[in-house]
Structures are given as C-alpha cells and as structure tokens.
XYZ file of C-alpha atoms in Angstrom:
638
model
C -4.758 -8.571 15.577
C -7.785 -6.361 14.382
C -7.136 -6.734 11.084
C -7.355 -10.660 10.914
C -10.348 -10.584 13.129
C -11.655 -8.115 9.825
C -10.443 -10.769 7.666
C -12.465 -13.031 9.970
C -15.405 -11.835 9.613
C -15.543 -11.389 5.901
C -13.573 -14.746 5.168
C -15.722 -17.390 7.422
C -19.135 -17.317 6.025
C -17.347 -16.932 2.227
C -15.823 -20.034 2.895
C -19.086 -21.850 4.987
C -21.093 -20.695 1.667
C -18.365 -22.673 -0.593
C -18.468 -25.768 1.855
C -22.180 -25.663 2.141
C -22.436 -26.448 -1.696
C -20.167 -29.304 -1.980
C -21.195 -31.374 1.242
C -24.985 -31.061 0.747
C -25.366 -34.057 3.599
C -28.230 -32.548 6.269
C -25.822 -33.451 9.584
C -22.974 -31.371 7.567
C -25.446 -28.843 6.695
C -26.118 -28.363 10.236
C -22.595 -28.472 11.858
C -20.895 -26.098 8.892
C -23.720 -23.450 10.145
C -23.092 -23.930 13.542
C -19.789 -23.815 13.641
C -19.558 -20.562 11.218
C -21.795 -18.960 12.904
C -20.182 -19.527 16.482
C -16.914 -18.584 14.556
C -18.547 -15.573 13.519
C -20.499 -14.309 16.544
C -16.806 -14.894 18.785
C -14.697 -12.635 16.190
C -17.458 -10.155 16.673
C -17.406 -10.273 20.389
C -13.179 -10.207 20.863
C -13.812 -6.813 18.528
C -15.728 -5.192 20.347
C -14.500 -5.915 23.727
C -11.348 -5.239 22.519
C -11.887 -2.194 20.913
C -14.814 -0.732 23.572
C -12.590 2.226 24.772
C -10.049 1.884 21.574
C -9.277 5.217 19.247
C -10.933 4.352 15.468
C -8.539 2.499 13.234
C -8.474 2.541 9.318
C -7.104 0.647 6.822
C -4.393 1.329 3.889
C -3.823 -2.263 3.097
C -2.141 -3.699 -0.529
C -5.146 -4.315 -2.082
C -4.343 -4.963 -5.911
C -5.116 -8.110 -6.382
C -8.742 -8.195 -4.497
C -9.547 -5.078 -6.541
C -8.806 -7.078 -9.870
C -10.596 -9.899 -7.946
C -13.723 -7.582 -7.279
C -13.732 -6.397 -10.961
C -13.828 -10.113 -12.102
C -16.447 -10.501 -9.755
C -18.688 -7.283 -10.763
C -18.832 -8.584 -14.717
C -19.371 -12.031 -13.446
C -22.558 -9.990 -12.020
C -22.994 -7.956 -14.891
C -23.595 -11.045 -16.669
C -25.699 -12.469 -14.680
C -27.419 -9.422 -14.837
C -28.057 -9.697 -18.369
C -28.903 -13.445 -18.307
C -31.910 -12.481 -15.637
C -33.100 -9.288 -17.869
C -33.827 -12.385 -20.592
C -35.206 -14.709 -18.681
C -37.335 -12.767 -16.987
C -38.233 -10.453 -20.234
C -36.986 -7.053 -18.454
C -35.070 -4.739 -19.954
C -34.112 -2.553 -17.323
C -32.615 -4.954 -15.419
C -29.815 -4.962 -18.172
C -30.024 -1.404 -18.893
C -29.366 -0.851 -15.029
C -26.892 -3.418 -14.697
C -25.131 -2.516 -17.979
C -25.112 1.302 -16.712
C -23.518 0.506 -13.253
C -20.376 -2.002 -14.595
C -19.524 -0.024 -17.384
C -19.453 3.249 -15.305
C -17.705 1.839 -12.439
C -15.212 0.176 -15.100
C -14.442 3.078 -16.372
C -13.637 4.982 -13.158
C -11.599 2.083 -11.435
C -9.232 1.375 -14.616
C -8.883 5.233 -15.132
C -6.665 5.357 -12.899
C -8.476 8.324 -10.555
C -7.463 7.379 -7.592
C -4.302 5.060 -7.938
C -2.255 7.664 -6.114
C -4.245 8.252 -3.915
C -3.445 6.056 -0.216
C -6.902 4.938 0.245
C -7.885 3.179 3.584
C -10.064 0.421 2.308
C -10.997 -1.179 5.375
C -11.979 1.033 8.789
C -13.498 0.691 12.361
C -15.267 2.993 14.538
C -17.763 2.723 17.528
C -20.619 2.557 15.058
C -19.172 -0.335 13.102
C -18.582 -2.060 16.529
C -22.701 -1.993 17.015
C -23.783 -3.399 13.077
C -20.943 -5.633 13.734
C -22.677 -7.174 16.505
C -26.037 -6.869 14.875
C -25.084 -8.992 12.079
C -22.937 -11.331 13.978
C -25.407 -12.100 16.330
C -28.937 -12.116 14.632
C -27.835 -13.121 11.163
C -26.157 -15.813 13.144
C -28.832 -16.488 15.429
C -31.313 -17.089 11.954
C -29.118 -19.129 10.389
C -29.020 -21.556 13.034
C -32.730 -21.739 13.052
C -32.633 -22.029 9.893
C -31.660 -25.473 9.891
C -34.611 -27.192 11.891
C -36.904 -24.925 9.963
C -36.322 -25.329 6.470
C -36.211 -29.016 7.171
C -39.777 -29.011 8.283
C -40.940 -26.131 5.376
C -40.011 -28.547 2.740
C -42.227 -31.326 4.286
C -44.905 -29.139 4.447
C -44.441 -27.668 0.556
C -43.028 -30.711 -1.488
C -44.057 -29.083 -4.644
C -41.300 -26.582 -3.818
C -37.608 -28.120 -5.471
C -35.626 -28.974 -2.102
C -32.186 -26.934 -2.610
C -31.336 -26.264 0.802
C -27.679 -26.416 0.359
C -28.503 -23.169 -2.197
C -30.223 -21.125 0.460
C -27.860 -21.589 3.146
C -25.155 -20.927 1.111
C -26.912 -17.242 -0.108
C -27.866 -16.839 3.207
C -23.833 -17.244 4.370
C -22.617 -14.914 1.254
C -25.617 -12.239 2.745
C -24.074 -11.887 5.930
C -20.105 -11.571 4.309
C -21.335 -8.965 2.101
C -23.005 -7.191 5.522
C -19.854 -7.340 7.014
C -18.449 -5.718 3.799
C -20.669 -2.824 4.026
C -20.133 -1.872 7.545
C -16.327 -2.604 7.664
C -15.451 -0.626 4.117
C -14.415 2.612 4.363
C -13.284 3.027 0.456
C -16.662 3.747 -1.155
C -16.209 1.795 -4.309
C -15.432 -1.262 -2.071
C -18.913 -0.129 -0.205
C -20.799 0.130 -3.473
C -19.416 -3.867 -4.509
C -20.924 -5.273 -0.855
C -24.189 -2.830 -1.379
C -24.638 -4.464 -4.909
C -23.549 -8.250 -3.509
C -26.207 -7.715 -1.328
C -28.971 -7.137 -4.192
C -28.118 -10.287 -6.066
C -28.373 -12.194 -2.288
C -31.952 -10.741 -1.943
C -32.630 -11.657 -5.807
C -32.030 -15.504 -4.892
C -33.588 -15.313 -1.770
C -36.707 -14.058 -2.805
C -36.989 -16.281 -5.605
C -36.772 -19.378 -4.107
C -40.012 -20.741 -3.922
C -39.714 -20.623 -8.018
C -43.170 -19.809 -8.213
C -44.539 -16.688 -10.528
C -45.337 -14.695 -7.900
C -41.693 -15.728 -6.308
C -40.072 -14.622 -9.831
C -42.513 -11.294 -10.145
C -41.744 -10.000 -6.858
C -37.909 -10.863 -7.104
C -37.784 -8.945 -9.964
C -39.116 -6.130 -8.660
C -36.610 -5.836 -5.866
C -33.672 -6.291 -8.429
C -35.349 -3.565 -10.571
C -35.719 -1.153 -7.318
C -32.378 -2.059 -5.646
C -30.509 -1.537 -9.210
C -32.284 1.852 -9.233
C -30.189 2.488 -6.091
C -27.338 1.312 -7.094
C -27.316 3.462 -10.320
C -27.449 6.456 -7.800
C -25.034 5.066 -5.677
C -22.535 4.769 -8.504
C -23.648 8.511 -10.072
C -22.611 9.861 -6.508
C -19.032 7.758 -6.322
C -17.831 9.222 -9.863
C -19.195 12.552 -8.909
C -17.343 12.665 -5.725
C -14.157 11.424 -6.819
C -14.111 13.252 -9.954
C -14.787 16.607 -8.694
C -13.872 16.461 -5.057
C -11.172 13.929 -4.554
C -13.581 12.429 -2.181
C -12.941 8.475 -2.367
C -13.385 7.342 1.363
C -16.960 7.243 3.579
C -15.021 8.747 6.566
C -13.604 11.804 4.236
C -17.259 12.474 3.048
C -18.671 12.983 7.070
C -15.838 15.185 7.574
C -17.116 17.808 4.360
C -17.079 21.113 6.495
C -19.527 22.684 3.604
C -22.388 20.522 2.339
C -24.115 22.682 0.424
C -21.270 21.901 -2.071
C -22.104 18.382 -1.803
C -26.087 18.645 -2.455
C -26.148 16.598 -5.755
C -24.095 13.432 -4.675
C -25.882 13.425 -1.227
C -29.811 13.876 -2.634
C -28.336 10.539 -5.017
C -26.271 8.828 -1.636
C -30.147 9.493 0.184
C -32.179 7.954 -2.459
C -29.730 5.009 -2.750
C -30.257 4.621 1.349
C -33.736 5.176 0.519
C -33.641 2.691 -1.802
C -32.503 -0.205 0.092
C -33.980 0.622 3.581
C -37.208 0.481 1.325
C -38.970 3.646 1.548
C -41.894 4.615 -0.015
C -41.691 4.942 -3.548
C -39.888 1.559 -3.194
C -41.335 -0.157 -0.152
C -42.905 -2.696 -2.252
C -40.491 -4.820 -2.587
C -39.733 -5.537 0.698
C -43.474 -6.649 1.196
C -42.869 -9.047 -2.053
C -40.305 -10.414 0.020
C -42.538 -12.467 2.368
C -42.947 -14.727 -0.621
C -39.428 -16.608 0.726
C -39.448 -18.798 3.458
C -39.263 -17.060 6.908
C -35.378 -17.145 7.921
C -34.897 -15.200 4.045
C -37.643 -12.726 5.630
C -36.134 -12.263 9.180
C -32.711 -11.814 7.694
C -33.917 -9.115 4.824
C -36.061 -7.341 7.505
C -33.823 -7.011 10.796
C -30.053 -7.673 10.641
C -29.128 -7.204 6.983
C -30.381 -5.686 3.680
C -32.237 -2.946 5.237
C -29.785 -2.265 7.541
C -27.475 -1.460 5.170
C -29.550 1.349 3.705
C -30.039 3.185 7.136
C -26.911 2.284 8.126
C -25.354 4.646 4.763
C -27.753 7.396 5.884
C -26.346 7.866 9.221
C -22.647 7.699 7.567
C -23.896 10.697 5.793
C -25.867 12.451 8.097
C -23.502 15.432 8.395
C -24.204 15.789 4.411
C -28.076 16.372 5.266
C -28.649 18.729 8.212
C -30.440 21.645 6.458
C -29.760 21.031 2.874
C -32.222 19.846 0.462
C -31.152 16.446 1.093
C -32.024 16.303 4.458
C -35.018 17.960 3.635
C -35.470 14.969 1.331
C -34.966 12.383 3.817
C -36.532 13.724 6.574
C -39.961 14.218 4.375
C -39.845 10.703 2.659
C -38.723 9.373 6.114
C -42.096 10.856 7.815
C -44.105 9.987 5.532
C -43.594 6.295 4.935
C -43.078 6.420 8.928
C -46.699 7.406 9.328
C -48.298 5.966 5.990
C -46.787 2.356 6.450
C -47.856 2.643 10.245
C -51.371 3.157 9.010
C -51.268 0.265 5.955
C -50.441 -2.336 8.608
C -53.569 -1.970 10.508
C -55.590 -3.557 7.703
C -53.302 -6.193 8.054
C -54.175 -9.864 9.118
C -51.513 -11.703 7.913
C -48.718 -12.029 10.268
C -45.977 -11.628 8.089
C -47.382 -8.452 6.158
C -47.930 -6.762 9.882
C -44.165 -7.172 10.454
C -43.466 -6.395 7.157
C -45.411 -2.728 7.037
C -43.900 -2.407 10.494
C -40.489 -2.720 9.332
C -41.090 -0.014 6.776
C -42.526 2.564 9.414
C -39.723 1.534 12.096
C -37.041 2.496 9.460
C -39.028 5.022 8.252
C -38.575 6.598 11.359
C -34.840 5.880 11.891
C -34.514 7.617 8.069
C -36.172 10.752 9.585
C -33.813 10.769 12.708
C -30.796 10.860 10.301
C -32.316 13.463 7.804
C -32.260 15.986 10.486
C -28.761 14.736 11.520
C -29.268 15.861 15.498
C -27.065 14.415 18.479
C -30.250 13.290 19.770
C -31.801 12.178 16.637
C -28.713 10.171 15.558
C -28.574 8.799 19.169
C -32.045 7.673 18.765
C -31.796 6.187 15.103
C -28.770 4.447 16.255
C -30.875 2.407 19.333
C -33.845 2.086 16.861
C -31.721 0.103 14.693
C -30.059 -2.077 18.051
C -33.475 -2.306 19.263
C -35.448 -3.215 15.592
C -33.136 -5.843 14.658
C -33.195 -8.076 17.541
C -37.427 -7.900 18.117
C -37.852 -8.253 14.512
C -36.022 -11.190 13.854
C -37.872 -12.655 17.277
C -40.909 -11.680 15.561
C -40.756 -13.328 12.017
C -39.042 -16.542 13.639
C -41.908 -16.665 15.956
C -44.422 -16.671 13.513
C -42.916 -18.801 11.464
C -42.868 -21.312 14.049
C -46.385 -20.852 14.865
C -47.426 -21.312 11.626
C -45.795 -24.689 10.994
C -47.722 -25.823 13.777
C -51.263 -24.316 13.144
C -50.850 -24.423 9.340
C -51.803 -20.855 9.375
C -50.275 -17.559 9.885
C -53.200 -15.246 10.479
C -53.748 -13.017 13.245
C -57.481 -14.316 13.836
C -56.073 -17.855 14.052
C -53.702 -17.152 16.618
C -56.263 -16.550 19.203
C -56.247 -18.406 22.796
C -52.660 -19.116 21.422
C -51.368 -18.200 25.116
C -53.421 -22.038 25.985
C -52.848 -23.711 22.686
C -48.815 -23.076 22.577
C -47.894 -21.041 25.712
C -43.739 -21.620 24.583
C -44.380 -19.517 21.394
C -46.929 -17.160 23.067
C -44.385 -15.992 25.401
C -41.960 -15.448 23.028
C -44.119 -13.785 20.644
C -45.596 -11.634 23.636
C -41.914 -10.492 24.439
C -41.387 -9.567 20.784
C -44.492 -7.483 20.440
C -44.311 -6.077 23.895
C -40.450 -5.305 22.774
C -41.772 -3.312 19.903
C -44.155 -0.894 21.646
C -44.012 -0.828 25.366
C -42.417 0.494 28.113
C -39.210 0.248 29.436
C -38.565 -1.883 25.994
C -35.966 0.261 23.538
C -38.088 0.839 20.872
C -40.037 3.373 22.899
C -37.373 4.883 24.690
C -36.169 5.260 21.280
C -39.091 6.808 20.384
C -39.081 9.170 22.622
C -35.646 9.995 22.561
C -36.606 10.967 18.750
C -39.424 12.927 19.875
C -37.443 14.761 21.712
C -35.121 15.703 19.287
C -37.913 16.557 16.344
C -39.348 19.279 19.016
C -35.914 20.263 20.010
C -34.846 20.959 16.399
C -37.666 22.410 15.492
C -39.793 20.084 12.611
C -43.034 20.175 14.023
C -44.334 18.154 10.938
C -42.060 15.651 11.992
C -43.344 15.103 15.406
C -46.974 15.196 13.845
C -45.445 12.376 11.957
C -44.189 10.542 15.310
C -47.469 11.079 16.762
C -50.101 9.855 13.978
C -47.811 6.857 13.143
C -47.309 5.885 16.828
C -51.135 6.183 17.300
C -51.318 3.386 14.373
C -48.477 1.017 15.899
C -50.117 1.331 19.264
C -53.488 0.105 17.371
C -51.885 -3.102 15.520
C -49.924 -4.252 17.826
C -52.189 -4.412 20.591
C -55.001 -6.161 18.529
C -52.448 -8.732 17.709
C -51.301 -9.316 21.589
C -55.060 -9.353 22.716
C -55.669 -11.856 20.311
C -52.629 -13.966 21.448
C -53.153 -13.772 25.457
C -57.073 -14.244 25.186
C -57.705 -17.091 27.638
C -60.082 -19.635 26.638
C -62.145 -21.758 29.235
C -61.603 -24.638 27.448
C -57.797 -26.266 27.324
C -56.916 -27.335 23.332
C -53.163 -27.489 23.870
C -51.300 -28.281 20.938
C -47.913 -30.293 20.386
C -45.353 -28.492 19.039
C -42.167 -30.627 17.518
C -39.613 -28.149 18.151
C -35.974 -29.261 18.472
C -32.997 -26.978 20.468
C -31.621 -25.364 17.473
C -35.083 -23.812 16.497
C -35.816 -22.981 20.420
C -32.139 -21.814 21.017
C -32.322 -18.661 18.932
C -35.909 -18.113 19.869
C -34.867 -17.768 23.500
C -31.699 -16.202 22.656
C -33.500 -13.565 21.275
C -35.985 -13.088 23.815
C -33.436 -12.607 26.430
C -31.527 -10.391 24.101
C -34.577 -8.309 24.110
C -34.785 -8.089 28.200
C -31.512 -7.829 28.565
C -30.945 -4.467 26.318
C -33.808 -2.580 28.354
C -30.989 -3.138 31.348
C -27.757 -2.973 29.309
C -28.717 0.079 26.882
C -27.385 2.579 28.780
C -23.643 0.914 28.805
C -24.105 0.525 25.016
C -25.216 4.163 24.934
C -21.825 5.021 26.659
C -19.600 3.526 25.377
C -20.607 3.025 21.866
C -23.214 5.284 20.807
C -22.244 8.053 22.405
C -18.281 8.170 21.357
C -19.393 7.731 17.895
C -21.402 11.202 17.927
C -18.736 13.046 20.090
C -16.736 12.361 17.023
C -19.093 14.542 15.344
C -20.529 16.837 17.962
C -17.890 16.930 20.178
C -17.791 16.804 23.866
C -22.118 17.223 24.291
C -22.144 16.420 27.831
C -25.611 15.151 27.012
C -27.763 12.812 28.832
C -30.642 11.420 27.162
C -32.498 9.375 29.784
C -31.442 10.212 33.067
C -30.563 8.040 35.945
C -34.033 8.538 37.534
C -35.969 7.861 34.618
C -33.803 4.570 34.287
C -34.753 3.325 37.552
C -37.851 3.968 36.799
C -37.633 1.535 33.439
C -36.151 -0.854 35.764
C -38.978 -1.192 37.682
C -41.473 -1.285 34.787
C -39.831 -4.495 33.092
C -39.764 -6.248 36.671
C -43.589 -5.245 36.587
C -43.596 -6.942 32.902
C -41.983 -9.857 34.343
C -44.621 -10.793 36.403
C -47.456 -10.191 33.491
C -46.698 -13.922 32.075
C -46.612 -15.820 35.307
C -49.753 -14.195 36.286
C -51.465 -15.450 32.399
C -50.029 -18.861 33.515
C -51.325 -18.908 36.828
C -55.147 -17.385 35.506
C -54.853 -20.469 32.762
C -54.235 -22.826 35.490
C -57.379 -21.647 37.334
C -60.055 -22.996 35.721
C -62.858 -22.323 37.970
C -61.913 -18.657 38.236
C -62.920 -18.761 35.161
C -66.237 -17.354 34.042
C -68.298 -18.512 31.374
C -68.835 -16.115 28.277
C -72.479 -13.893 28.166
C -73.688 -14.501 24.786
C -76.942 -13.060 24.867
C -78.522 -16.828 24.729
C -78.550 -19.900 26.149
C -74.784 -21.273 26.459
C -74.544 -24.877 25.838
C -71.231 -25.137 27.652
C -68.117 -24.926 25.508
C -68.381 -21.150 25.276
C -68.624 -21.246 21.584
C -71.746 -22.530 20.984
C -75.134 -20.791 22.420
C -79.037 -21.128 22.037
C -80.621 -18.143 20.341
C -84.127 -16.934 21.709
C -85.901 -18.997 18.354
C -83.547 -21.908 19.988
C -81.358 -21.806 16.979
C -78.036 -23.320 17.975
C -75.458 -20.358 16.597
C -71.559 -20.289 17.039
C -70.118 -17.578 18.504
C -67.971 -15.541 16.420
C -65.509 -12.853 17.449
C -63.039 -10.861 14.974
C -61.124 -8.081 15.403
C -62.215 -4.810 12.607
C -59.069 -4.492 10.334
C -60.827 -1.551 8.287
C -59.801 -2.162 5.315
C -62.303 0.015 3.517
C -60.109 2.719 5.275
C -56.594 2.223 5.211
C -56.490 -0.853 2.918
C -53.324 -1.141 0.065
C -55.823 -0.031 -2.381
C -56.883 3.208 -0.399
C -53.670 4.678 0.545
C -51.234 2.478 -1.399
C -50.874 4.137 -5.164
C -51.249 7.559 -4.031
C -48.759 7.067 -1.677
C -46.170 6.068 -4.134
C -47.048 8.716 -7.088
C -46.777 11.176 -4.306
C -43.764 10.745 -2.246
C -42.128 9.774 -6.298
C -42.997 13.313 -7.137
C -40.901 14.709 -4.210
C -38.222 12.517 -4.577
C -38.093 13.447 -8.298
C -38.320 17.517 -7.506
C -35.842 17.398 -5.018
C -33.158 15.430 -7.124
C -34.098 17.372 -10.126
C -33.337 20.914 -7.834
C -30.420 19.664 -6.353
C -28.889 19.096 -10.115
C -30.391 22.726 -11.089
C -28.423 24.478 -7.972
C -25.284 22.219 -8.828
C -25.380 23.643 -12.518
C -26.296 27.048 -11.680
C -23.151 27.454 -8.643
C-alpha cells in the first residue's frame, strides 16, 4: 500500500506534465491540473494519516531498469547542458555539467555499490511534513496558476504564449520534490536535486527576455556549483566509507571523520536554499511570472536545500561544518533582513525575506539542537504556506492595479478589501503573534541561548529588528483608511480565489493545529535522534495564551471593515493649509493649491544592494572558501 502511494506521488504529475504538452486546449489545461493536483494532495493525505503513529519504512526495491533509465536521463541533461553553455556563451555551464555526468558515470557503472542492498526509496515523520508541503502548496499554485497565467499573457502579449510549457515544468518541479524528500539512496537524491535545477532554468527563463536569459543563467551557474559539491561528497562517501544511503549518513556516530563530505553536503544545501554568496539568484528569479516565484520561494527548490541540511544535521554539531553553516546561516539571516528594508517592490521584499527566513532555518540546523531542529522544522511548515499566500497575493494585486509597489498599495484595505485581507493574514502570518513564524522564532531563540552561540542570537535579534521594520511599513500602508471610497473591480474567478483562501485558512488553522503536528510529527522525528527528550517547547499555558491572541486578531479585520463603513467617524486630514475637501489636495498659506504627498523612507542610502550587497558576498565567499579549504587540510593531514 505505501509503496504505490510513493509511486503515486512521483508518477502523477510525470504523467500530467506529458499530457499537458500534447492537449494544449485551455479547458484541458485546466482540468489535467486540477485533477493531478487533487490526485496528488489525496495520496499525500492517506500517507500521512496512515502512517501518523507508523514505525519508518525503507525501501530495497529492484531498481535496474530506472537506474539505466536515470542514466539515460542524466546525459540527456548533460547535453542539454552543453547546448545552453553555447547558446548562452558560458563555459562553465559545460565545464560544470561535463564534471558532474562524467563523475557520477563513472561511480554508478563501477560497480561500487552493486552488492550492496541499497534502500532507494524511504519514509520517516519528516518526509510525512515536506510531503504535505509540496502536495499541498505546490498544488495549491498550480491551480492558481491557471486563471493567472491566462490573464498575465493579456497583459504582456509581447511575451510568446507557451502555457502548456510552463505547466508542464511546473508539474515535473513538484515530481522531482517528491524525489528529493522520498529518496533515501543518495545518488537517486543527487538526480531529483539536479532535475530540480534544469526546472528552475526553464522557469526563470520564460519571459525570453535578456534579463530573463541573464538571470537564468546565473541560477544554473550557482545551482551547478552545488551540484558539483554534491557529487564530490557522494563519491567521497561511498568510496571511502561505504556510505551510500541519507539515513546511514545521520546515523555516523563520529563526524569529525566525515568533515570534508559534510563542509561540501553544507555548501550544496547552501547552495540551493540560496545563501549568501549565492542568494542572487533567487532574487533574479522574480523575473518569471508569479506562480514560477511562489513555487521556487515556498514549497519547492529552496526547500530542498534546507530540507538536506537538517538530514545532515547530526554531521554538523560542533565540527567545522556546522561552524560553517551556522555562520553563513546568521549572516545572510541578518544581512538579507536588512537589504529588504530598502525594498519597494513587492516581490523583492518577499524575495530578501525568503533569504533571511531560510537563513535562519540554516542556522537552526548548523547547531543541530533538539530545539533548534524543532524550530527549523516549523519555520519551514510555517514559511511555505505564508509565502506562497504572499507572492499569490501580490500577484493578484498587481494585475489589478498594474503595479506591484508598496507605495501603490496604499488605502488598498478600501480599494480591494478581498486581497487586503488576505495579504494582511500573510504578513501578519510572517511576524506576529500567536502566528508560527514567531513562535518559531522564539523557539530558535531559545535554543541559540541554550546552546550557547551568543553571536547567533545577536543575529536573531538585529535581523528580527529589520523584519519587524519592513513588514510593518508594508501592512500600514495596506490598512491605511482613506476618507474617500475608490473601490476597485477585481475579475477574479474561484480557481484564483480558492487557493488564496485555502491558504489563508491554512495559515489560521496551523497557529491552532501546530502543537498536534509538533507531536506527532516533529517531535518523533528528533526522538529518533535525541531519544526520549521529554521536552516541551511551548507549554500548555503559553498555548492558551496564543489562542486567545489570534481570537484577538480575528476581530482586527471586522473592526477595519466596520471603521471603513463609518464615514463620518472619519476625520479629515491636518495638512497645515487650507483642505479643499478630498484630503489630497490643500491650500498653502501663498494659496498655492499643493497635493499632499506621503511616502514611507526606504533608506536606501543605508542599506541599499549597493551598500551592503558586494561586500556581503566577497565576505561570507571568503569563509565559505577557508572553511572548505581547512576541512580538506584536516582530511589530508588525519
């Protein structure tokens, strides 16, 4: 039974992609999605509910002929590979590419391992929670999608119409997820991790513009960076350790042994969950349309690099590489939490926010805690749902205002209350209380003091100070009332509203239902490692008391509505003049009519991309470098 609900999941959007490229028809468009993704999100729900209280199961199947398929498909790759290096005139995409097949080529038809029972396929509580993740926001953004990309292309005919194309990347994305959470062989890992770079590649570059092609080429160029690593560390282990499975490597009793293939396993993580050096290419990213963006930022290719560093967490701990991780993790937590303040473009706040947010969860698996892993574990429940609500959002809102700047968005509460509420709930969702992301928080905090990296919870501190900053300047702007009603039609139709609201309630409902997930998910996963704790990490009190606060929140839109619907309890605006009666316009003592004019500071001359930007990456390269190039001197020297 579990095994063909694994087949499942990897099977039905690999077929949906294959469908969605022969019947290129909009209604079958629509349908294949929906119905793949309901298929999808139901296999991922009997798992889990199955398996809630189930021992871990792995995997020896007879798998051959999909290795042989797998090989077929990595020099299918590799040629593609070096068709893109000439096309797009860079040679280290083929020097990369060429470096990874013929390496992994090498190892697989050695013969290293073919005595060697391997369980290929495996399940454990944490695969239960990306399983869900995927399943259900992946899906959800697929659906939406439809309605969207429908509209984008009427708004940008000068971009080529291949929707059939993106959906079908987009359905190959979220098989190759599955792959990565659900393999327990590592070379079958690597194949998904490296599926998932090509994905992003296409993505990225639909638009087909220069700047579409520039910045898709540097996050093939990054991400083959990490895969290099990736594949150093898989030879290494295998080679000199007999090491060929992701559950033998987080039972190693001795790291230190392991320092060199776990500083490369780090950066590869690093890599992908796009860390500084490498953050830019997730902030080239917002080039793609918005469902490309929600699905690289929350449920999938991000994912999958924090996702590896937890796997390896009990590799880190107090070696260099966790030294490594932790450092690179604080630092982009804090730095990218700063760059997004000078930030007025929607998309780029989310974007620098998703850097900092998995900055953080990077840092909670360098040090490798019970609490910290507990922490990065909700981070990444809690990030992935308000994330996705937050890119869909905005890309909603800016179909219907044209625009996708914070400054524009103001009054927006009056002008398109639907979308305000949502996008309310998705901010609120990332930075107040009782939402996850700052119990999470302070969950981590916790664990920083109690481990005893102080830097680190200077980190926490500075960067929370930033978030706090951003993100309320963006709500203020949002729920600013304005005397005078300009309401605006929004065209929406139920599949764009349906995972808009999904989401939302998703949000609420995991302030309520964390602490079951915490039980019986979280929690077994890190006994497995820990052992019987008997940890509690919020208490019952402090529970009711989060209870209580999101009934309070509950009330905070009805009462916006109710003060909208008021309009005589509303004052006019003080302008210093005379005002003539629309509260933008006003009489100046010469009796010069002026318009009044209110912005929020973004201080760019401060923390602006070219303040803090360069030095960041030359400096946090330099560490990254030193610690990779010690970890090879102690490995020679033992």
């Amino acid at each position: 039974m579990e095994l063909l609900l694994l087949i499942c999941l990897l099977a039905t959007p690999l077929i949906t992609a294959g469908l969605l490229l022969i019947l290129k028809w909009e209604i079958c468009q629509r349908w294949l999605v929906l119905v793949s993704t309901i298929i999808q999100i139901s296999c991922a729900l009997i798992l889990i509910s199955s398996y809630f209280d189930a021992p871990n199961f792995d995997y020896p199947i007879d798998s051959v002929k999909l290795n042989l398929a797998m090989i077929g498909i990595e020099s299918l790759i590799g040629l593609y590979l070096l068709y893109a290096s000439y096309r797009r005139r860079n040679p280290l995409i083929a020097v990369m590419g060429i470096m990874q097949i013929a390496a992994m080529f090498w190892y697989e038809l050695g013969g290293s391992h073919t005595n060697v029972e391997i369980h290929y396929l495996g399940v454990d509580k944490l695969t239960l929670v990306m399983v869900g993740i995927i399943a259900l926001v992946g899906g959800l953004i697929l659906i939406y999608t439809q309605p969207y990309m429908r509209k984008h292309h009427a708004h940008h005919p000068e971009v080529p119409d291949r929707r059939p194309f993106f959906n079908s990347i987009m359905m190959i994305f979220l098989s190759a997820m599955y792959g990565i959470v659900l393999s327990n062989d590592l070379i079958w890992l690597y194949f998904f991790w490296e599926l998932t770079t090509l994905c992003s590649y296409f993505l990225i570059s639909y638009p087909q513009t220069a700047e579409a092609w520039q910045n898709a080429t540097r996050a093939l160029v990054l991400n083959l960076l990490g895969g290099v690593c990736f594949v150093a560390a898989i030879i290494y282990l295998g080679l000199n350790h007999n090491i060929f499975e992701l559950h033998q490597l987080m039972a190693v009793k001795d790291p230190a042994t392991l320092a060199l293939p776990a500083v490369l396993l780090a950066i590869a993580g690093m890599t992908k969950s796009a860390q500084l050096p490498f953050s830019r290419w997730l902030l080239g990213a917002m080039v793609a349309p918005t469902p490309s963006s929600a699905l690289l930022h929350s449920s999938t290719m991000v994912k999958a690099g924090v996702y590896l560093l937890i796997r390896i967490s009990p590799l880190l701990g107090n070696t260099v590489a966790g030294m490594l991780v932790v450092l690179i993790g604080g630092l982009t937590f804090v730095i990218a939490s700063f760059l997004a303040i000078p930030q007025s473009d929607a998309k780029k706040v989310l974007a620098w926010s998703t850097v900092a947010n998995l900055g953080l969860i990077v840092t909670c698996a360098g040090i490798g805690t019970y609490e910290s892993l507990w922490a990065a574990t909700m981070l990444i429940l809690f990030h992935a749902v308000s994330k996705s609500l937050l890119f869909l959002t905005v890309g909603s809102i800016e179909q219907v205002i044209g625009d996708r700047n914070i400054e524009s968005m103001h009054g927006l509460i009056i002008k398109l209350p639907g979308l305000a509420l949502v996008l309310c709930i998705g901010i609120a969702a990332m930075f107040l209380a009782p939402f996850g992301m700052l119990v999470s928080k302070w969950a981590a905090l916790k664990s920083f003091i109690d481990s005893g990296h102080l830097l680190t919870v200077l980190f926490l501190v500075f960067g929370s100070a930033a978030t706090l900053f951003y993100w309320t300047k963006w709500l203020g702007k949002v729920i600013t009332i304005m005397h005078r009603k300009v309401r605006m039609k929004h065209p929406s139709s139920f599949l764009e509203w349906l995972p808009l609201v999904s989401l939302s309630t998703m949000a609420i409902i995991l302030c309520v239902g964390f602490p079951q997930v915490s039980t019986n998910l979280i929690v077994p996963f890190l006994e497995e490692h820990f052992g019987h704790v008997g940890q509690t990490i919020i208490s019952s009190g402090n529970q009711l008391i989060m209870l209580i606060m999101l009934t309070m929140i509950a009330m905070f839109p009805l009462g916006l509505r109710l003060a909208a619907a008021l309009d005589d309890r509303i004052t006019s605006v003080y302008m210093s003049g005379v005002n003539l009666g629309d509260n933008r316009m006003y009489m100046d003592s010469m009796g010069n009519p002026k318009r009044v004019f209110l912005s929020n500071w973004y201080m760019e001359s401060l923390f602006g991309e070219k303040r803090l930007l360069k030095p960041s990456i030359y400096g946090t390269a330099a560490i990254m470098i030193g610690m990779l190039l010690y970890a090879a001197g102690r490995m020679l020297w033992i």
